[in-house]
XYZ file of C-alpha atoms in Angstrom:
384
model
C 0.031 -0.123 -0.040
C 1.391 3.373 -0.894
C 0.358 7.043 -0.717
C 2.510 9.170 -3.187
C 2.310 12.653 -2.083
C 5.691 13.395 -0.692
C 4.479 16.286 1.450
C 2.183 14.192 3.664
C 2.773 12.726 6.983
C 1.868 9.017 7.281
C 0.994 6.631 10.062
C -0.074 3.201 9.710
C -2.715 1.723 11.539
C -3.948 -1.904 12.666
C -7.489 -2.874 13.399
C -8.157 -5.798 15.519
C -11.032 -7.650 13.811
C -12.048 -9.438 17.138
C -12.205 -6.693 19.504
C -12.473 -3.838 16.692
C -9.517 -1.919 18.633
C -7.396 0.263 16.529
C -3.777 1.051 17.345
C -0.898 2.900 15.527
C 2.032 0.791 14.295
C 5.272 2.053 15.725
C 7.661 3.151 13.333
C 5.271 2.890 10.371
C 5.602 6.642 9.332
C 6.474 6.102 5.491
C 4.171 5.821 2.717
C 4.965 1.904 1.944
C 4.663 -0.755 4.872
C 5.347 -4.435 4.739
C 3.212 -6.564 7.040
C 4.715 -8.882 9.398
C 3.490 -11.988 11.483
C 1.443 -9.515 14.031
C -0.520 -8.232 11.494
C -1.773 -11.458 10.639
C -5.675 -11.940 10.656
C -5.932 -7.860 11.097
C -6.669 -5.120 8.728
C -4.561 -2.218 7.820
C -5.001 1.375 6.885
C -3.025 4.697 6.698
C -3.509 8.252 7.840
C -2.262 11.022 5.483
C -1.596 14.417 6.977
C -1.060 17.023 4.416
C 1.581 19.793 4.981
C 2.237 23.037 3.083
C 5.547 24.298 2.103
C 5.249 26.826 4.550
C 4.531 24.102 7.593
C 0.944 24.540 7.721
C -1.056 20.962 8.621
C -4.166 20.283 7.040
C -7.001 17.783 7.805
C -6.030 14.237 8.098
C -7.458 12.157 5.604
C -7.630 8.207 6.415
C -7.402 5.384 3.434
C -10.032 2.431 3.622
C -9.169 -0.635 5.360
C -7.351 -3.315 3.538
C -8.302 -6.994 3.422
C -7.615 -9.282 6.408
C -3.920 -9.716 6.087
C -2.881 -13.502 5.876
C -0.002 -15.081 7.487
C 3.321 -15.287 5.469
C 4.375 -18.665 4.451
C 7.671 -19.487 6.155
C 10.370 -20.496 4.044
C 11.429 -24.038 5.054
C 15.121 -24.663 5.167
C 15.439 -28.502 5.298
C 13.798 -31.665 6.175
C 15.626 -34.557 7.928
C 14.727 -38.084 8.874
C 15.200 -39.381 12.131
C 14.740 -43.105 13.815
C 15.821 -46.327 12.615
C 15.189 -47.204 8.661
C 14.312 -50.641 9.448
C 11.171 -52.882 9.055
C 9.010 -52.883 12.384
C 10.762 -49.251 13.207
C 9.603 -45.903 12.513
C 10.949 -42.633 10.597
C 10.063 -39.163 11.490
C 10.475 -36.117 9.516
C 11.802 -33.348 11.021
C 11.252 -29.860 9.152
C 13.163 -26.648 10.324
C 12.806 -23.651 8.788
C 15.440 -20.408 7.549
C 16.443 -18.223 10.093
C 15.340 -20.495 12.663
C 11.910 -19.058 12.176
C 9.228 -21.300 14.018
C 5.860 -22.311 12.382
C 3.460 -19.444 13.340
C -0.016 -20.163 14.643
C -2.474 -20.928 12.067
C 0.039 -22.426 9.817
C 0.483 -26.120 9.377
C 2.882 -28.328 7.513
C 1.709 -31.053 5.062
C 3.803 -34.346 4.809
C 4.124 -36.728 1.741
C 6.225 -39.917 2.130
C 7.404 -41.659 -0.905
C 8.945 -45.118 -1.512
C 10.950 -46.204 -4.505
C 13.459 -48.962 -5.375
C 16.944 -48.376 -4.908
C 17.710 -49.258 -8.577
C 15.927 -46.531 -10.400
C 16.016 -48.680 -13.526
C 14.712 -51.971 -12.052
C 11.074 -53.095 -13.137
C 10.485 -54.025 -9.568
C 7.864 -51.404 -7.957
C 6.757 -51.353 -4.271
C 3.356 -52.046 -3.804
C 0.730 -49.036 -4.103
C 0.119 -47.550 -0.870
C -1.351 -44.328 0.650
C 0.430 -42.884 3.009
C -0.965 -40.768 5.882
C -0.421 -36.949 6.035
C 1.763 -37.514 9.174
C 5.548 -36.318 10.168
C 5.995 -40.170 11.441
C 5.812 -43.261 9.114
C 5.524 -47.027 10.820
C 7.726 -49.243 8.249
C 6.471 -52.683 7.223
C 7.489 -55.132 4.783
C 5.909 -53.022 1.979
C 8.828 -50.563 2.508
C 11.733 -53.273 3.104
C 14.346 -52.711 0.601
C 13.127 -49.695 -0.836
C 14.212 -46.177 -0.388
C 11.822 -43.826 1.596
C 12.047 -40.258 1.828
C 9.707 -37.267 2.737
C 8.918 -33.792 1.590
C 7.356 -31.206 3.696
C 5.179 -28.317 2.313
C 4.443 -25.349 4.862
C 0.707 -23.838 4.484
C -0.510 -20.887 6.158
C -3.919 -19.459 5.380
C -4.502 -21.567 2.257
C -1.174 -20.431 1.148
C 1.389 -23.119 0.022
C 5.026 -22.666 0.322
C 7.881 -24.236 -1.420
C 8.138 -27.941 -0.761
C 11.520 -29.328 0.632
C 12.139 -33.097 0.393
C 14.305 -35.207 2.626
C 17.363 -37.291 1.665
C 16.218 -40.929 1.253
C 16.829 -43.773 3.363
C 16.970 -47.624 2.612
C 14.764 -49.431 4.623
C 16.530 -52.822 6.082
C 14.481 -55.990 6.448
C 13.736 -57.094 10.150
C 14.982 -60.120 11.361
C 12.503 -63.287 9.876
C 10.040 -64.601 12.607
C 7.054 -66.677 12.436
C 4.018 -66.246 14.523
C 0.122 -67.468 14.838
C 1.293 -71.167 13.877
C -1.588 -73.572 13.722
C -1.985 -76.866 12.284
C -5.328 -77.921 10.417
C -6.287 -81.218 8.847
C -7.766 -81.148 5.486
C -8.774 -84.209 3.724
C -6.246 -86.431 5.699
C -3.446 -83.999 4.939
C -2.023 -81.976 7.966
C -0.991 -78.357 7.071
C 0.914 -76.013 8.984
C -0.393 -72.345 8.834
C 1.845 -69.342 10.063
C 2.129 -65.392 9.590
C 5.892 -64.643 8.293
C 7.187 -61.203 8.968
C 10.812 -59.992 8.139
C 11.309 -58.897 4.706
C 10.751 -61.056 1.800
C 10.170 -64.883 2.763
C 12.594 -67.410 1.610
C 12.888 -71.193 1.542
C 11.882 -71.587 5.116
C 12.514 -74.745 6.574
C 9.758 -77.398 8.191
C 10.219 -80.504 10.210
C 7.628 -82.785 11.340
C 7.875 -84.839 14.501
C 5.723 -87.470 16.265
C 5.851 -89.116 19.775
C 3.407 -91.494 21.640
C 0.145 -90.187 22.633
C -0.209 -90.150 26.666
C -3.311 -92.169 25.929
C -2.081 -94.828 23.505
C -3.150 -98.330 24.516
C 0.054 -99.494 22.668
C 3.131 -97.723 22.840
C 5.025 -97.600 19.439
C 7.748 -100.394 19.207
C 10.949 -100.011 17.364
C 8.995 -100.608 13.983
C 7.920 -97.169 14.127
C 10.295 -94.399 13.361
C 9.783 -91.877 15.846
C 10.671 -88.118 15.708
C 12.040 -86.656 13.733
C 9.990 -87.863 10.637
C 12.305 -88.561 7.777
C 11.429 -86.715 4.541
C 8.572 -84.671 6.543
C 10.116 -81.589 5.572
C 7.399 -79.441 3.763
C 4.407 -77.329 5.016
C 2.074 -80.140 4.743
C 2.169 -83.719 5.972
C -0.059 -86.810 5.395
C 0.331 -89.183 8.387
C 0.904 -92.697 7.552
C 0.253 -95.809 9.798
C 3.316 -94.992 12.288
C 1.639 -91.863 13.153
C -1.679 -93.704 14.196
C -2.600 -92.620 17.788
C 0.744 -90.199 18.053
C 1.018 -86.872 18.341
C 2.263 -84.517 15.353
C 4.259 -81.279 15.777
C 6.005 -79.077 13.246
C 8.992 -76.932 13.602
C 9.068 -74.048 11.383
C 12.565 -72.205 10.866
C 11.679 -68.780 8.985
C 14.100 -67.706 6.358
C 14.466 -64.709 4.695
C 15.169 -64.505 0.868
C 18.713 -63.546 1.632
C 19.293 -66.906 3.337
C 19.133 -65.291 6.919
C 17.311 -67.631 9.533
C 15.358 -66.632 12.375
C 14.475 -68.512 15.450
C 12.321 -71.487 14.982
C 8.905 -72.121 16.717
C 6.956 -75.388 17.166
C 3.119 -75.675 16.623
C 1.165 -78.335 17.855
C 0.964 -80.808 19.279
C -2.265 -82.673 17.702
C -3.398 -86.016 17.760
C -3.862 -88.238 14.466
C -7.214 -89.760 14.498
C -7.750 -90.555 10.684
C -7.509 -94.299 10.880
C -10.502 -95.447 13.262
C -12.068 -97.428 10.668
C -9.014 -99.244 9.751
C -8.524 -99.910 13.563
C -12.100 -101.233 14.206
C -11.443 -103.456 11.061
C -8.031 -104.635 12.418
C -9.800 -105.433 15.806
C -12.509 -107.683 13.972
C -9.436 -109.580 11.811
C -7.688 -110.053 15.271
C -11.027 -111.651 16.841
C -11.474 -113.968 14.268
C -8.039 -115.274 14.547
C -6.782 -114.813 10.999
C -6.788 -112.592 7.980
C -5.507 -112.324 4.253
C -3.703 -109.372 2.701
C -2.935 -108.949 -1.222
C 0.387 -107.141 -1.757
C 3.019 -107.258 -4.517
C 6.635 -108.395 -3.414
C 9.547 -105.990 -4.640
C 12.158 -107.880 -6.476
C 14.830 -105.596 -8.007
C 12.608 -103.762 -10.669
C 9.536 -105.968 -10.733
C 6.937 -106.360 -8.152
C 5.155 -109.854 -7.916
C 1.483 -110.349 -6.554
C 1.869 -112.047 -3.267
C -0.818 -113.049 -0.527
C 0.098 -112.636 3.046
C -1.792 -115.206 5.628
C -1.633 -113.082 9.036
C -2.531 -115.383 12.319
C -2.544 -114.871 15.867
C 1.022 -115.705 16.258
C 2.840 -115.752 12.837
C 2.687 -114.523 9.341
C 3.084 -116.530 6.095
C 4.011 -115.342 2.651
C 2.314 -117.425 -0.180
C 2.308 -117.072 -3.993
C -0.791 -115.195 -5.471
C -2.833 -118.299 -5.727
C -2.180 -119.342 -1.997
C -0.715 -122.607 -2.936
C 2.696 -122.262 -1.930
C 4.209 -120.834 1.337
C 7.583 -118.855 0.406
C 8.508 -117.312 4.031
C 6.883 -117.566 7.116
C 7.852 -116.450 10.602
C 6.310 -116.111 14.199
C 5.843 -112.773 16.070
C 8.671 -112.045 18.255
C 10.549 -108.742 19.549
C 12.491 -108.947 16.841
C 9.261 -109.176 14.062
C 8.725 -105.691 12.899
C 6.625 -103.842 10.106
C 8.076 -100.746 8.694
C 6.585 -98.134 6.520
C 8.667 -96.350 4.070
C 8.667 -92.595 4.519
C 9.852 -91.378 0.778
C 7.924 -94.404 -1.023
C 4.398 -94.057 0.313
C 2.987 -97.268 -1.234
C 5.912 -99.488 0.344
C 6.355 -101.515 3.527
C 8.885 -103.832 4.696
C 8.756 -106.871 7.040
C 11.299 -107.789 9.103
C 11.173 -111.543 10.275
C 14.353 -111.037 12.414
C 17.618 -109.010 11.639
C 18.892 -111.221 8.717
C 15.654 -111.506 6.860
C 13.516 -108.527 5.457
C 11.098 -108.579 2.432
C 9.791 -105.308 0.923
C 6.236 -105.048 -0.531
C 4.346 -102.578 -2.890
C 0.670 -101.672 -2.214
C -1.694 -100.310 -4.714
C -1.847 -97.066 -2.958
C -0.736 -95.518 0.136
C -3.795 -95.975 2.052
C -3.608 -99.793 1.315
C -0.142 -99.749 2.544
C -1.176 -98.155 5.774
C -3.916 -100.412 6.328
C -1.972 -103.461 5.933
C 0.658 -102.254 8.252
C -2.139 -101.564 10.944
C -3.691 -104.452 10.650
C -0.303 -106.660 10.866
C 0.526 -104.614 13.854
C -2.803 -105.098 15.713
C -2.129 -108.945 15.388
C 1.519 -108.256 16.664
C 0.250 -106.231 19.629
C -2.679 -108.981 20.530
C 0.047 -111.481 20.670
C 2.461 -109.564 22.849
C -0.368 -108.716 25.123
C -1.108 -112.325 25.649
């Protein structure tokens, strides 16, 4: 605002819009005046008093009131990031202003967080995400392995100042860890569910275990491989005859994509109850005193159909027609039935440490049925 008559005396005044109080602004006796933070929210005018060349003073004239003065937007000097740039931690943007000016009342700062791949030419992009307009950002797996920066923009009375961006920081992944581990059964297969955290998951490690249940009527003997279970190293496991009535557990070791391992966690135990019908059938066979099973004997690359005759105290291996007995043995502490942990259709009958015969079943279910039936006869014999 300017009054050009150089023969006038000037005095700028300030109007408080809330109280209607008018006050003279000290030191404002020139034709121009630059508003300050003290004028924010107020209105200004100038009193002009004419003076003749011989010193006579005329009647004072007032200008009209200006519009309400808006706050000047403070100039921002820099934005820095404090905190640990690591998944699970947080970063806070700290904005400072030129000449150590603080943010005046009525002003605010808008924050915009950005996430980018460290390699600008990489086709990999961070997942789209809406970041809050806040000075603090909680870092998650979405930011892990990416550069994070924040720009701050001062805003006063609707006027936006110049945005200033911080230097970027590379977010490191957290140590791999797993939680909420549970074992569920679906269609005869037990599956481990869990929640992974700590960067991008790599080839996490699994190991299933079995152990006798406290309420088992027959404690597993040497014919059952107890824990850990050979070849049971995936996120899912289909129980075999060896697991009948046992407790299953799974140990998970979380592994990050760069090979770093976390602390292992164990899920379970859960009891295997998927052979109830087979157990009932086996008990009925034991009650009758004998049963007949059809399996194929493994002879090198060939399989030869055989008939197994199981009695209260012994087992016979016959040809498919049942006309010739090819091997037999009485139940003893050395008589064992082993199920193959890798080839799920095979089992081995061990008459004694020197005589073992390997058999092939038509399916994993048929293999397990045969093992459970023979073991039921063995258990019945031991119980007598």
